PDB file of C-alpha atoms and ligand atoms in Angstrom:
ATOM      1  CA  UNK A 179       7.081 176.546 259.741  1.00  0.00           C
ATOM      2  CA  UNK A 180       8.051 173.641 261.562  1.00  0.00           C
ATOM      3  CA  UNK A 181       5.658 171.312 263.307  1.00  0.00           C
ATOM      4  CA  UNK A 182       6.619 171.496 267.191  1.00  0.00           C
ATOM      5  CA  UNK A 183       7.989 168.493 269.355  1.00  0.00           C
ATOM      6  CA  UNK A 184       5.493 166.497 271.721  1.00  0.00           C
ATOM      7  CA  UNK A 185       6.763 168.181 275.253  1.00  0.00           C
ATOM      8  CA  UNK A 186       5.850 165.236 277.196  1.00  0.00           C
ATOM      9  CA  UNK A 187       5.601 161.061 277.181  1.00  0.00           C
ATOM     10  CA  UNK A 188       1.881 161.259 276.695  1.00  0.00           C
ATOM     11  CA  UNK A 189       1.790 163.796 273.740  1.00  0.00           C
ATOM     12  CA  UNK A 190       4.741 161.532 271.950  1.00  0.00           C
ATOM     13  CA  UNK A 191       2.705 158.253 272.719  1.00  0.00           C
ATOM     14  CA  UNK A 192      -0.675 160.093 270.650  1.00  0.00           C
ATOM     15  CA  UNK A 193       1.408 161.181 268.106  1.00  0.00           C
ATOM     16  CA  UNK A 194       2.846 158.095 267.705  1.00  0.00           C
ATOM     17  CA  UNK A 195      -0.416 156.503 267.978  1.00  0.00           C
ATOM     18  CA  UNK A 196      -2.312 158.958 264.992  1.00  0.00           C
ATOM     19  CA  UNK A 197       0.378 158.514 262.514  1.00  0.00           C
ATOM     20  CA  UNK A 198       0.884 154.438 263.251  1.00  0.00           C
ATOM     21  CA  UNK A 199      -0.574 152.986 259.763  1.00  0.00           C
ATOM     22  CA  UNK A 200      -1.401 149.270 261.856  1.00  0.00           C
ATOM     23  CA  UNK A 201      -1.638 148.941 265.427  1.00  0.00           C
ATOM     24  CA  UNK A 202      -1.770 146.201 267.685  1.00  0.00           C
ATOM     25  CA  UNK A 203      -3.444 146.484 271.335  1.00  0.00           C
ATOM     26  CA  UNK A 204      -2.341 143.787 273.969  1.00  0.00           C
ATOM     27  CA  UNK A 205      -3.997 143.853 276.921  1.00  0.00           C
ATOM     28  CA  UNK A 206      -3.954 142.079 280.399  1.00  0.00           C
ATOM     29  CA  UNK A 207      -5.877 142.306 283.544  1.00  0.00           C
ATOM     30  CA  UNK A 208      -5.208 145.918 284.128  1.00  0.00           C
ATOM     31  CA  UNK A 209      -7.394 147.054 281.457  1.00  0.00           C
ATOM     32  CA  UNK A 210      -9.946 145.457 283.326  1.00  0.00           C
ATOM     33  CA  UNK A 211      -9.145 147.026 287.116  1.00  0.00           C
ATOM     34  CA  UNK A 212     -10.832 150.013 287.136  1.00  0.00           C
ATOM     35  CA  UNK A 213     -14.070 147.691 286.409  1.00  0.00           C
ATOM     36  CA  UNK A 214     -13.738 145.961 288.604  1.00  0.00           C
ATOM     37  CA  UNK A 215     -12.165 142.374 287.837  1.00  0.00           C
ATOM     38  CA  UNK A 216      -9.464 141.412 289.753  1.00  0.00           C
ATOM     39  CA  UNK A 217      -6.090 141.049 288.236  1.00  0.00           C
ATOM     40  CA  UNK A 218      -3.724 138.204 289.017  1.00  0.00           C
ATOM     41  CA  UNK A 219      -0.392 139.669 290.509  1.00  0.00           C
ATOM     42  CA  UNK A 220       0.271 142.411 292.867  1.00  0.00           C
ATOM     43  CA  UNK A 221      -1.183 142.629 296.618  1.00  0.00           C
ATOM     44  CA  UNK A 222      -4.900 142.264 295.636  1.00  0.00           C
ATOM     45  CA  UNK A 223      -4.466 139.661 292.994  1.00  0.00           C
ATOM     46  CA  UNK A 224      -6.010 136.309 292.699  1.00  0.00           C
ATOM     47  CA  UNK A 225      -2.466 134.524 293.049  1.00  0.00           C
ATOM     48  CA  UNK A 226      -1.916 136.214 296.186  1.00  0.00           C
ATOM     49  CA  UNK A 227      -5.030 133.925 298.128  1.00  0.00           C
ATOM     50  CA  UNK A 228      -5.385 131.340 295.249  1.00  0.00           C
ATOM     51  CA  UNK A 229      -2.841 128.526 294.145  1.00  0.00           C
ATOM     52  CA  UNK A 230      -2.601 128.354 290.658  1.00  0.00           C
ATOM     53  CA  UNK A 231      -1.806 124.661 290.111  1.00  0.00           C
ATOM     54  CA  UNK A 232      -5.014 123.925 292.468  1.00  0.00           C
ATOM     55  CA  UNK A 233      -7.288 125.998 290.473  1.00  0.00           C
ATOM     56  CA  UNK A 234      -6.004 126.459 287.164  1.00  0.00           C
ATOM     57  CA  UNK A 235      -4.525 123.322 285.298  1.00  0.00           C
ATOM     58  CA  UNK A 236      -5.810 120.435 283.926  1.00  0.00           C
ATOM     59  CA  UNK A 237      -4.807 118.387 286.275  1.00  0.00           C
ATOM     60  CA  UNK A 238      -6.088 119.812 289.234  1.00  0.00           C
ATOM     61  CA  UNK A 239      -9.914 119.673 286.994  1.00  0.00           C
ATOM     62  CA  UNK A 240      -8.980 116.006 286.851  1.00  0.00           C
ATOM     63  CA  UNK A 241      -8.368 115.994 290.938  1.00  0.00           C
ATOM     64  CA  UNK A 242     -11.259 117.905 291.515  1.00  0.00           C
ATOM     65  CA  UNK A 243     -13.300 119.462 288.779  1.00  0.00           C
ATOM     66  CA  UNK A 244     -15.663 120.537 291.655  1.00  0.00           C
ATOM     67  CA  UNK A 245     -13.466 122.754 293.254  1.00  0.00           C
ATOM     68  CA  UNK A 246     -12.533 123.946 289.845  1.00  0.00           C
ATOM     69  CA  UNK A 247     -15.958 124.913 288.629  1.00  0.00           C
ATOM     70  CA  UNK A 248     -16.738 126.157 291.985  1.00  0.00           C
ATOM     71  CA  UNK A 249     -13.749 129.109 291.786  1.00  0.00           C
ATOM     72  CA  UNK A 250     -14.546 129.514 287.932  1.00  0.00           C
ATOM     73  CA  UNK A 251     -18.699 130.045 289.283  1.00  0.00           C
ATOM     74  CA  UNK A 252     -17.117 132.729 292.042  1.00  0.00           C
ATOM     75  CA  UNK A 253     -15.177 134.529 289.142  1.00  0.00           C
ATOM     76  CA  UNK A 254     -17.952 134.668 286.564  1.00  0.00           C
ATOM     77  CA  UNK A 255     -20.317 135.695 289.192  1.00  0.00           C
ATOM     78  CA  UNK A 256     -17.648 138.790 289.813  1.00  0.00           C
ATOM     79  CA  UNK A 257     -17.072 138.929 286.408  1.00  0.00           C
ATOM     80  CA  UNK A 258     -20.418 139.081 285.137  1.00  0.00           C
ATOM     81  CA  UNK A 259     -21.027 141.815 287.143  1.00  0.00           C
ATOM     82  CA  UNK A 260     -18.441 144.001 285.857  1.00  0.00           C
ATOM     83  CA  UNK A 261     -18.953 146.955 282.818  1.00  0.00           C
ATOM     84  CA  UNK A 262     -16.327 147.726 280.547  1.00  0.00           C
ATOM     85  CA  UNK A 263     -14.555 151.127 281.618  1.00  0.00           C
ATOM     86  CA  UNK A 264     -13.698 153.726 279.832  1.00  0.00           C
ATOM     87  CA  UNK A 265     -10.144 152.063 278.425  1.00  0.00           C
ATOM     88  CA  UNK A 266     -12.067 149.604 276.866  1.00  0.00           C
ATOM     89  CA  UNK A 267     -14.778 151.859 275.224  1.00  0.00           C
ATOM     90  CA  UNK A 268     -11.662 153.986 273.591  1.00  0.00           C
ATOM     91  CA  UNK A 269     -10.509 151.214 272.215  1.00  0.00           C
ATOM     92  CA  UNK A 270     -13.655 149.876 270.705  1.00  0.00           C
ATOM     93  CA  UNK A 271     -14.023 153.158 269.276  1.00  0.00           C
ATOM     94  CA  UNK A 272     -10.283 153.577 267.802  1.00  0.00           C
ATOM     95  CA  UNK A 273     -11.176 149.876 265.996  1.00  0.00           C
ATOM     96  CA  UNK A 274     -14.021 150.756 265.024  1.00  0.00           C
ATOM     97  CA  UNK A 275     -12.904 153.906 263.375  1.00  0.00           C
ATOM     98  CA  UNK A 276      -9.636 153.074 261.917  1.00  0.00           C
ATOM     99  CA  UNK A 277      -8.681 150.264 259.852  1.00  0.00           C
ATOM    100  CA  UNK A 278      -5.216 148.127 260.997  1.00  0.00           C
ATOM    101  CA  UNK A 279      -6.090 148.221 264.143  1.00  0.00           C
ATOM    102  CA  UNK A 280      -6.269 144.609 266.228  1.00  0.00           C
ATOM    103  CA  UNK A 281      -7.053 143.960 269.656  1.00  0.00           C
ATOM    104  CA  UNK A 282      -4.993 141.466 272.141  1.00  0.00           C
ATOM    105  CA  UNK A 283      -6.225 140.606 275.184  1.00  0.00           C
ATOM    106  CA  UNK A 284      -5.146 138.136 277.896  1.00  0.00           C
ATOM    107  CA  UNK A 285      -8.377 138.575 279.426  1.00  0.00           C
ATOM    108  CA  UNK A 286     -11.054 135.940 279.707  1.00  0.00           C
ATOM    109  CA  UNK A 287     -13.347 138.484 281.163  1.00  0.00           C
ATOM    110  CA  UNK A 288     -15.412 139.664 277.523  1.00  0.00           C
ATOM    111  CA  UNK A 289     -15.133 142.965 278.542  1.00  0.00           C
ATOM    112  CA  UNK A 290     -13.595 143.912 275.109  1.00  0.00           C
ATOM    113  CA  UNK A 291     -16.414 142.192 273.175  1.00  0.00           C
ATOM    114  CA  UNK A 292     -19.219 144.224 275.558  1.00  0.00           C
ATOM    115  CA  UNK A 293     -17.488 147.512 274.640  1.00  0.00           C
ATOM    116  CA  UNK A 294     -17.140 146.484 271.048  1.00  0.00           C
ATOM    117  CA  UNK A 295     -20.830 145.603 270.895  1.00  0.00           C
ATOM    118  CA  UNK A 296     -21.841 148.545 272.903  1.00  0.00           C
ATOM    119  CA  UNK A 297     -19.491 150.971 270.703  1.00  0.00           C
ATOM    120  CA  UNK A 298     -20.763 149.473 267.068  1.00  0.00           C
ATOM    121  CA  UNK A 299     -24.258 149.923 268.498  1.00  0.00           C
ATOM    122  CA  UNK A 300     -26.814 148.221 265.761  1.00  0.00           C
ATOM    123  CA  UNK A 301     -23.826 148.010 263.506  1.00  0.00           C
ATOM    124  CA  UNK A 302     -20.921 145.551 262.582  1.00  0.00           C
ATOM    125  CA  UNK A 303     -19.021 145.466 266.267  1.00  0.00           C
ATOM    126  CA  UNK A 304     -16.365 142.343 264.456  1.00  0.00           C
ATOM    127  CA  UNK A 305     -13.545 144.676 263.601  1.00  0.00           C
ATOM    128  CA  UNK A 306     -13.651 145.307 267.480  1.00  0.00           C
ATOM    129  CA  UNK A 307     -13.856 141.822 268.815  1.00  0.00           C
ATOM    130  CA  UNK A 308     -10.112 140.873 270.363  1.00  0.00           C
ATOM    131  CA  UNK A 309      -8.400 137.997 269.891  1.00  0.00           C
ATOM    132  CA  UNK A 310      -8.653 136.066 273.188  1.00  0.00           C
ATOM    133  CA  UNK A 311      -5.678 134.454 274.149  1.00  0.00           C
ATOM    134  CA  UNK A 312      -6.403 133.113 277.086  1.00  0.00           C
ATOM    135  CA  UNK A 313     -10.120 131.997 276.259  1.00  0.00           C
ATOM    136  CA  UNK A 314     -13.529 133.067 277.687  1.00  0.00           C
ATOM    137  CA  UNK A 315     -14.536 132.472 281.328  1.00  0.00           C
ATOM    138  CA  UNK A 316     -18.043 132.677 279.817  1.00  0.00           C
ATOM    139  CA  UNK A 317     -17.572 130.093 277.281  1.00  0.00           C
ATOM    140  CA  UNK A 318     -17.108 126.290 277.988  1.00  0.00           C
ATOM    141  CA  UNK A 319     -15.740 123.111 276.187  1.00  0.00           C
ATOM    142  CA  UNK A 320     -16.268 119.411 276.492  1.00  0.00           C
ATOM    143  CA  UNK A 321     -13.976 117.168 278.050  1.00  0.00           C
ATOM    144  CA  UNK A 322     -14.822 114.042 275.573  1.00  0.00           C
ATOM    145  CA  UNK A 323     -16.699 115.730 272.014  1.00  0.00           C
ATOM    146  CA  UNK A 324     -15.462 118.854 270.206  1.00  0.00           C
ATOM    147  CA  UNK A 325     -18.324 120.901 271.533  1.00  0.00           C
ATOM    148  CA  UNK A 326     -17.423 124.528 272.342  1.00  0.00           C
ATOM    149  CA  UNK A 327     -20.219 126.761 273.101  1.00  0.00           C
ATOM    150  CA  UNK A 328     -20.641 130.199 275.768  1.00  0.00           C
ATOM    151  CA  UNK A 329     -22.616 129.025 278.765  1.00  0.00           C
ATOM    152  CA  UNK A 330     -23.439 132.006 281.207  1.00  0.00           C
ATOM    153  CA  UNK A 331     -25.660 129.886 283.777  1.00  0.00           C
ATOM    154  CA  UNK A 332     -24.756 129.542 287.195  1.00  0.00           C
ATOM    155  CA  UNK A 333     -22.744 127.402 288.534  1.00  0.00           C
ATOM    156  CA  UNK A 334     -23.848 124.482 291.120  1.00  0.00           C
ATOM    157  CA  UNK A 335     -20.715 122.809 292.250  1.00  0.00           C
ATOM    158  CA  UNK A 336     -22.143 121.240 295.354  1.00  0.00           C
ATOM    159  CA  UNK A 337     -22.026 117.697 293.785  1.00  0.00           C
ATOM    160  CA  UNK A 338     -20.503 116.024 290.758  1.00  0.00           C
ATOM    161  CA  UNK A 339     -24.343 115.722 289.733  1.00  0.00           C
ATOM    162  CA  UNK A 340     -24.629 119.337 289.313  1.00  0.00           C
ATOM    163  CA  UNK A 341     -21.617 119.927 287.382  1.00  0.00           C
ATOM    164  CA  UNK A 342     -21.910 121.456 283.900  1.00  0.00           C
ATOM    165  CA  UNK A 343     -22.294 118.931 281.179  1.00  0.00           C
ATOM    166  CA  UNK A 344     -22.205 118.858 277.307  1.00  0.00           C
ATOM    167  CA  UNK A 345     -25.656 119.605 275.433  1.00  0.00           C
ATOM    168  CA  UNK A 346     -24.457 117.200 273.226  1.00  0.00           C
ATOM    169  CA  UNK A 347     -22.596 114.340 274.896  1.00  0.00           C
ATOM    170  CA  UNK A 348     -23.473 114.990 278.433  1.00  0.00           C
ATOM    171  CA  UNK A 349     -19.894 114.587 279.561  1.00  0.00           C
ATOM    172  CA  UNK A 350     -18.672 116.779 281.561  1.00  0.00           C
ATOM    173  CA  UNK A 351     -17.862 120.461 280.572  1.00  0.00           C
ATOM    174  CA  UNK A 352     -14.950 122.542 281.494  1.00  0.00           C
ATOM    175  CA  UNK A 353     -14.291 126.449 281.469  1.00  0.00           C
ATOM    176  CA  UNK A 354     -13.089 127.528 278.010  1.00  0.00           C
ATOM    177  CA  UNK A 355      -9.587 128.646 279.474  1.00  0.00           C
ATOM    178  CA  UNK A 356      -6.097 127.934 278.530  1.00  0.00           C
ATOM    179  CA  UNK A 357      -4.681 126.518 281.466  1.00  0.00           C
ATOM    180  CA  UNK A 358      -0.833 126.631 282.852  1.00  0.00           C
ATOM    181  CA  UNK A 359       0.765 123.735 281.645  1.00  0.00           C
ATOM    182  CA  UNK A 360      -1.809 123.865 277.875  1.00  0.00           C
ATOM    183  CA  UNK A 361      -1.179 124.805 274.830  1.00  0.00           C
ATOM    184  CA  UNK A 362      -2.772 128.208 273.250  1.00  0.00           C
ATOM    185  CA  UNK A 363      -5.018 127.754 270.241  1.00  0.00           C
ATOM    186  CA  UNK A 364      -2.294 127.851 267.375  1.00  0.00           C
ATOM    187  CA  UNK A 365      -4.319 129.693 264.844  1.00  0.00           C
ATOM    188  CA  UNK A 366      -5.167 132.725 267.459  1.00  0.00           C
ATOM    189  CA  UNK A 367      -1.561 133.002 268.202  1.00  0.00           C
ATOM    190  CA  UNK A 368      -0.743 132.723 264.541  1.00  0.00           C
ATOM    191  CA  UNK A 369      -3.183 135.952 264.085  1.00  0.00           C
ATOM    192  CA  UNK A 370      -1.796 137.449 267.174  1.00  0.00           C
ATOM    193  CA  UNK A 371       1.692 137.794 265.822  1.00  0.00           C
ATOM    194  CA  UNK A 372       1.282 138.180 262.246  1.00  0.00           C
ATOM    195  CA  UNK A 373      -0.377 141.514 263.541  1.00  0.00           C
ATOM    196  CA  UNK A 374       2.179 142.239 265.937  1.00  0.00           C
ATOM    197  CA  UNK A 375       4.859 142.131 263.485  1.00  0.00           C
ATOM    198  CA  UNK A 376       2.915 144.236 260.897  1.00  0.00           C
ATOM    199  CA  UNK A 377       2.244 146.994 263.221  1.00  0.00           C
ATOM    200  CA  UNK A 378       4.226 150.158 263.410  1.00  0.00           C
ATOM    201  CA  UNK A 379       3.098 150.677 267.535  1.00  0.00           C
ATOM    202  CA  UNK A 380       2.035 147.674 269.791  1.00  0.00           C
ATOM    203  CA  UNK A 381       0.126 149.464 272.512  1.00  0.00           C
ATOM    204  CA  UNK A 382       0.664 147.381 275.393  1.00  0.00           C
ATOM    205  CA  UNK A 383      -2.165 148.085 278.970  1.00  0.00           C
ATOM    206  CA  UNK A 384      -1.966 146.416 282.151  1.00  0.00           C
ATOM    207  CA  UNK A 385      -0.118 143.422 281.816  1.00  0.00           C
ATOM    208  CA  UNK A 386       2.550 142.309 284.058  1.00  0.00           C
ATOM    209  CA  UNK A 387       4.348 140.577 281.045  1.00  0.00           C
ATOM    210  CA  UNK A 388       5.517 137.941 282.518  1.00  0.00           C
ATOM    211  CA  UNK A 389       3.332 135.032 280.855  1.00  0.00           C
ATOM    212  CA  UNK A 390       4.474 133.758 277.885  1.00  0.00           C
ATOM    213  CA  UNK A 391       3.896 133.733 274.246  1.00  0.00           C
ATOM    214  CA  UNK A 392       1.640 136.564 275.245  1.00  0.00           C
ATOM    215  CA  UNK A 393       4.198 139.116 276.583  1.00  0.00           C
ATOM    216  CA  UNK A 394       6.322 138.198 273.757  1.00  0.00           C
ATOM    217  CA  UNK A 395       3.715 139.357 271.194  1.00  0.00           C
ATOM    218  CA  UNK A 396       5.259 142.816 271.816  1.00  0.00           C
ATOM    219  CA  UNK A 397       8.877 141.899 271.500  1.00  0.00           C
ATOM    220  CA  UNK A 398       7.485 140.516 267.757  1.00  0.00           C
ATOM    221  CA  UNK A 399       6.766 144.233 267.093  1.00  0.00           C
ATOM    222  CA  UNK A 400       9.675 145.662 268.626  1.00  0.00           C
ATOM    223  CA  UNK A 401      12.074 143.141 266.125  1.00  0.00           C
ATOM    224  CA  UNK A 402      10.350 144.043 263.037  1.00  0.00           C
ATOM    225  CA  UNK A 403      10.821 147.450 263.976  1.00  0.00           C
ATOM    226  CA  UNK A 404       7.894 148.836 264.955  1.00  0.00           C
ATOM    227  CA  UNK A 405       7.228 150.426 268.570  1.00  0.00           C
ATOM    228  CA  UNK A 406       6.239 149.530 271.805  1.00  0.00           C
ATOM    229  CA  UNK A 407       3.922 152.364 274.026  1.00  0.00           C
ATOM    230  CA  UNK A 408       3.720 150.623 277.540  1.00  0.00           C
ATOM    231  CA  UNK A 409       0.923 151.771 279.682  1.00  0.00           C
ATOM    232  CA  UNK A 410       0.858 150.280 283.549  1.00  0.00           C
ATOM    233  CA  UNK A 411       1.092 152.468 287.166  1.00  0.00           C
ATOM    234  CA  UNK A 412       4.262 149.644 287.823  1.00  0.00           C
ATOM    235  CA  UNK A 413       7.307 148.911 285.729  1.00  0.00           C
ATOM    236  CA  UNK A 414       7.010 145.626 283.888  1.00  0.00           C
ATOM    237  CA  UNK A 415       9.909 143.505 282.095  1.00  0.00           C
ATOM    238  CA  UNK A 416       8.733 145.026 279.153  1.00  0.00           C
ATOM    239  CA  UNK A 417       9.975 148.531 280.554  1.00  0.00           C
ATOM    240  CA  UNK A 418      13.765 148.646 279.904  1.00  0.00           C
ATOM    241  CA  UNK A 419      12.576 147.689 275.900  1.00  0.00           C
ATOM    242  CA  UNK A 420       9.783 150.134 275.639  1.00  0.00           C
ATOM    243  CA  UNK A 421       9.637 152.831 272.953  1.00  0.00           C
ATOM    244  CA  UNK A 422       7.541 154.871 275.963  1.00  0.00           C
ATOM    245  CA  UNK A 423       6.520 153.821 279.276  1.00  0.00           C
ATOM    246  CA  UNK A 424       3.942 155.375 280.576  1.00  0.00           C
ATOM    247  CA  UNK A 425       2.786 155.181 284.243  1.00  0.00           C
ATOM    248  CA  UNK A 426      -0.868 155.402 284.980  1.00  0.00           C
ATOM    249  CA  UNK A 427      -4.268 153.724 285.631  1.00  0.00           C
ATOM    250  CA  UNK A 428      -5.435 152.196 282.087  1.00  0.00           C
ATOM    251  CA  UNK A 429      -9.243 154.189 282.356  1.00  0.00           C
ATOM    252  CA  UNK A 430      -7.279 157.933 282.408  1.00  0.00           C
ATOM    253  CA  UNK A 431      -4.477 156.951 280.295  1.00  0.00           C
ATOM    254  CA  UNK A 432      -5.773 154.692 277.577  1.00  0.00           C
ATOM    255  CA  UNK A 433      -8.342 157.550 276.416  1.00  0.00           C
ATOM    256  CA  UNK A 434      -6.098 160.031 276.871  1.00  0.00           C
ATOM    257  CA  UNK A 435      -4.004 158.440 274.336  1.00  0.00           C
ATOM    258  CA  UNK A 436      -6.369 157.970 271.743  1.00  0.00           C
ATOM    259  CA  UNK A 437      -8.344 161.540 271.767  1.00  0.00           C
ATOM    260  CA  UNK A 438      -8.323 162.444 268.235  1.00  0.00           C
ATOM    261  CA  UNK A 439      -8.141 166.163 269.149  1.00  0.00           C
ATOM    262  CA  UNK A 440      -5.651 167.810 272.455  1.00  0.00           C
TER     263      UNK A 440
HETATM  264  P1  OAD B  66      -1.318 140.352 286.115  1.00  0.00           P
HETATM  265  O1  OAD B  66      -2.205 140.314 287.292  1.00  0.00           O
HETATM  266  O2  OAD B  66      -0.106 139.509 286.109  1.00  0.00           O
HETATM  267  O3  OAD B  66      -0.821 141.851 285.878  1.00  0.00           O
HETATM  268  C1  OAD B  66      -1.722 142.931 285.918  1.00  0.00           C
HETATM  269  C2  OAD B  66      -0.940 144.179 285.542  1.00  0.00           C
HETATM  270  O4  OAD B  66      -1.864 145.259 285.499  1.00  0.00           O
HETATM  271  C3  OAD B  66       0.173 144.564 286.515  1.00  0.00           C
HETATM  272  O5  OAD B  66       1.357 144.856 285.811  1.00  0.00           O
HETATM  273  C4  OAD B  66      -0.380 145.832 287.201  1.00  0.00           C
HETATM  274  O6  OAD B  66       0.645 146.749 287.530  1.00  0.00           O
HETATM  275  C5  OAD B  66      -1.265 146.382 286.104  1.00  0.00           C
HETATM  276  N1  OAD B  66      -2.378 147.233 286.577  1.00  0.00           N
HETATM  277  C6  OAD B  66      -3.024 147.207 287.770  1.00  0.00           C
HETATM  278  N2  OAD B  66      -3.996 148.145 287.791  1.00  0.00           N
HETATM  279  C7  OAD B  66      -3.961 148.771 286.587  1.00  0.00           C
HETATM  280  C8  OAD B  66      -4.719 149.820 285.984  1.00  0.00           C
HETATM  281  N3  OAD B  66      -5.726 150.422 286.627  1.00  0.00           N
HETATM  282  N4  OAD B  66      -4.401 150.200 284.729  1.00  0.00           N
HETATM  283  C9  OAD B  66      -3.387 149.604 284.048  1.00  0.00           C
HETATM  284  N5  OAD B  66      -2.638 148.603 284.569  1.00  0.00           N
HETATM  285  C10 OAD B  66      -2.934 148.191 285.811  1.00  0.00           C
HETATM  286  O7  OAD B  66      -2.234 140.077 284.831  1.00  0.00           O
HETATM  287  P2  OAD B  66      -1.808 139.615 283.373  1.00  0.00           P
HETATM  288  O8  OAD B  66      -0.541 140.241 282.944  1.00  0.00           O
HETATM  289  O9  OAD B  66      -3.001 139.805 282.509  1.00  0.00           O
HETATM  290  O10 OAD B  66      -3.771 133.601 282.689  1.00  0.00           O
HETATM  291  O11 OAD B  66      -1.575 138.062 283.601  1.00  0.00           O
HETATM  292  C11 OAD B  66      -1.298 137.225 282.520  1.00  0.00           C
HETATM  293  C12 OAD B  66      -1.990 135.901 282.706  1.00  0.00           C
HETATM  294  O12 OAD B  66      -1.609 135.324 283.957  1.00  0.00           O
HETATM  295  C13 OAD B  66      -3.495 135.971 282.759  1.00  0.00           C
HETATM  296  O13 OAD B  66      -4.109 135.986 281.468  1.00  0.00           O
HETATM  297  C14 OAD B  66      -3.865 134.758 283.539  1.00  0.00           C
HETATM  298  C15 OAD B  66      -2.786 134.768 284.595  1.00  0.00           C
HETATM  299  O14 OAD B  66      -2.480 133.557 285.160  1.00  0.00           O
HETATM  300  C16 OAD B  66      -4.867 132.834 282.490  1.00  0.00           C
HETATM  301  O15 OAD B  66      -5.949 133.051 282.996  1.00  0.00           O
HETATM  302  C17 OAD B  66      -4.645 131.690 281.580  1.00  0.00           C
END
């Protein structure tokens, strides 16, 4: 008897998924829509009403780290009150269950962390806990000592006074985000694509792959021959190279995906 052939995208993408031995998970800020958290691109993204190189480089925090912390203060507040959805959960769960699997994410949102923690319950959420990329809106870092440390209190940006500053140096602190123009932590990256090219499917949600390394942390997989499973409601420049491209929001799709049983 022969086993029959997926009929649709979907079915092919789980198959692909249960047999993959290693998978890698790359996310961006449309794994995080459906909760919520505004995604960068598109007619309701933050680049639409926000200028990057105002907000989001270091030398507009040199120009005017007020106005800076003051934006990062809006998003966390938005952020922070944002639950992982159910995307996130099913992939907490499929790291949690299966070994060779390694989470991605763009996001600085910790959304993947909350669902790992909230998934592993009272036990060991770390196999769970993505590789940020991009850093940690909820995390800051000195601008003169090493210090590095999450920092969830509020923000007062209505002086230079107020500002943030270092428990340990009292310099002034900074968000915890790779900025345009900055390098991204070398040893994360490292991780990142020693993963990518071990895995036989890089599972790629709601990113407009268009930033770079990250969106080239799938092409690594595609090269050493593994596959890529797109899932976004819009075509990407990943499309066209795509094992499967599958259109849909990331909280229907994602767990449809990774249901052990149809
Ligand atoms: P973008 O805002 O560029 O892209 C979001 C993607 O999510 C788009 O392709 C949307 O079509 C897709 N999308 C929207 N809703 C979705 C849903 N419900 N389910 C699945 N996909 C959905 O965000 P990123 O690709 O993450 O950098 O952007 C990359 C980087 O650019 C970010 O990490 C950020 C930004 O500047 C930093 O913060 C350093």
């Amino acid at each position: 008897m022969t086993t029959p052939l997926p009929t649709n995208a979907r079915d092919a993408a789980r198959a692909m998924l249960a047999a993959a031995h290693r998978i890698v998970v790359l996310t961006g800020a449309g794994v995080s829509a459906e909760s919520g958290v505004p995604t960068f691109r598109g007619p309701e993204g933050l680049w639409r009403n926000f200028r990057p190189e105002e907000l989001a480089t270091p030398d507009a925090f040199a120009r005017d780290p007020r106005l800076v912390w003051e934006w990062y203060g809006w998003r966390r507040e938005r952020v922070g009150a944002c639950r992982p959805n159910a995307a996130h959960a099913a992939l907490a769960r499929l790291a949690l269950a299966r070994e060779g699997v390694r989470v991605i994410t763009q996001n600085v949102d910790e959304l993947h962390t909350d669902a790992a923690r909230a998934a592993a319950g009272t036990g060991d959420a770390s196999a769970a806990l993505p590789l940020e990329l991009h850093g940690s809106i909820f995390r800051v870092r000195c601008t003169a000592c090493p210090a590095r440390y999450a920092h969830r209190r509020p923000i007062d940006a209505s002086s230079d006074a107020t500002l943030p500053r270092c428990d340990r140096c009292s310099a002034l602190l900074r968000p915890d985000i790779v900025w345009f123009g900055e390098q991204l932590d070398h040893a994360t990256l490292n991780d990142a694509f020693r993963a990518a090219e071990r895995a036989a499917v890089c599972l790629v949600v709601g990113t407009s792959a268009v930033v770079h390394p990250a969106a080239s942390i799938a092409t690594a997989t595609l090269h050493a021959g593994g596959q890529v499973i797109e899932v976004n409601p819009e075509e990407t420049p990943l499309t066209r190279t795509a094992t499967l491209s599958l259109r849909g929001a990331a909280a229907e799709v994602v767990p449809e995906l990774l249901r052990t049983s149809p």
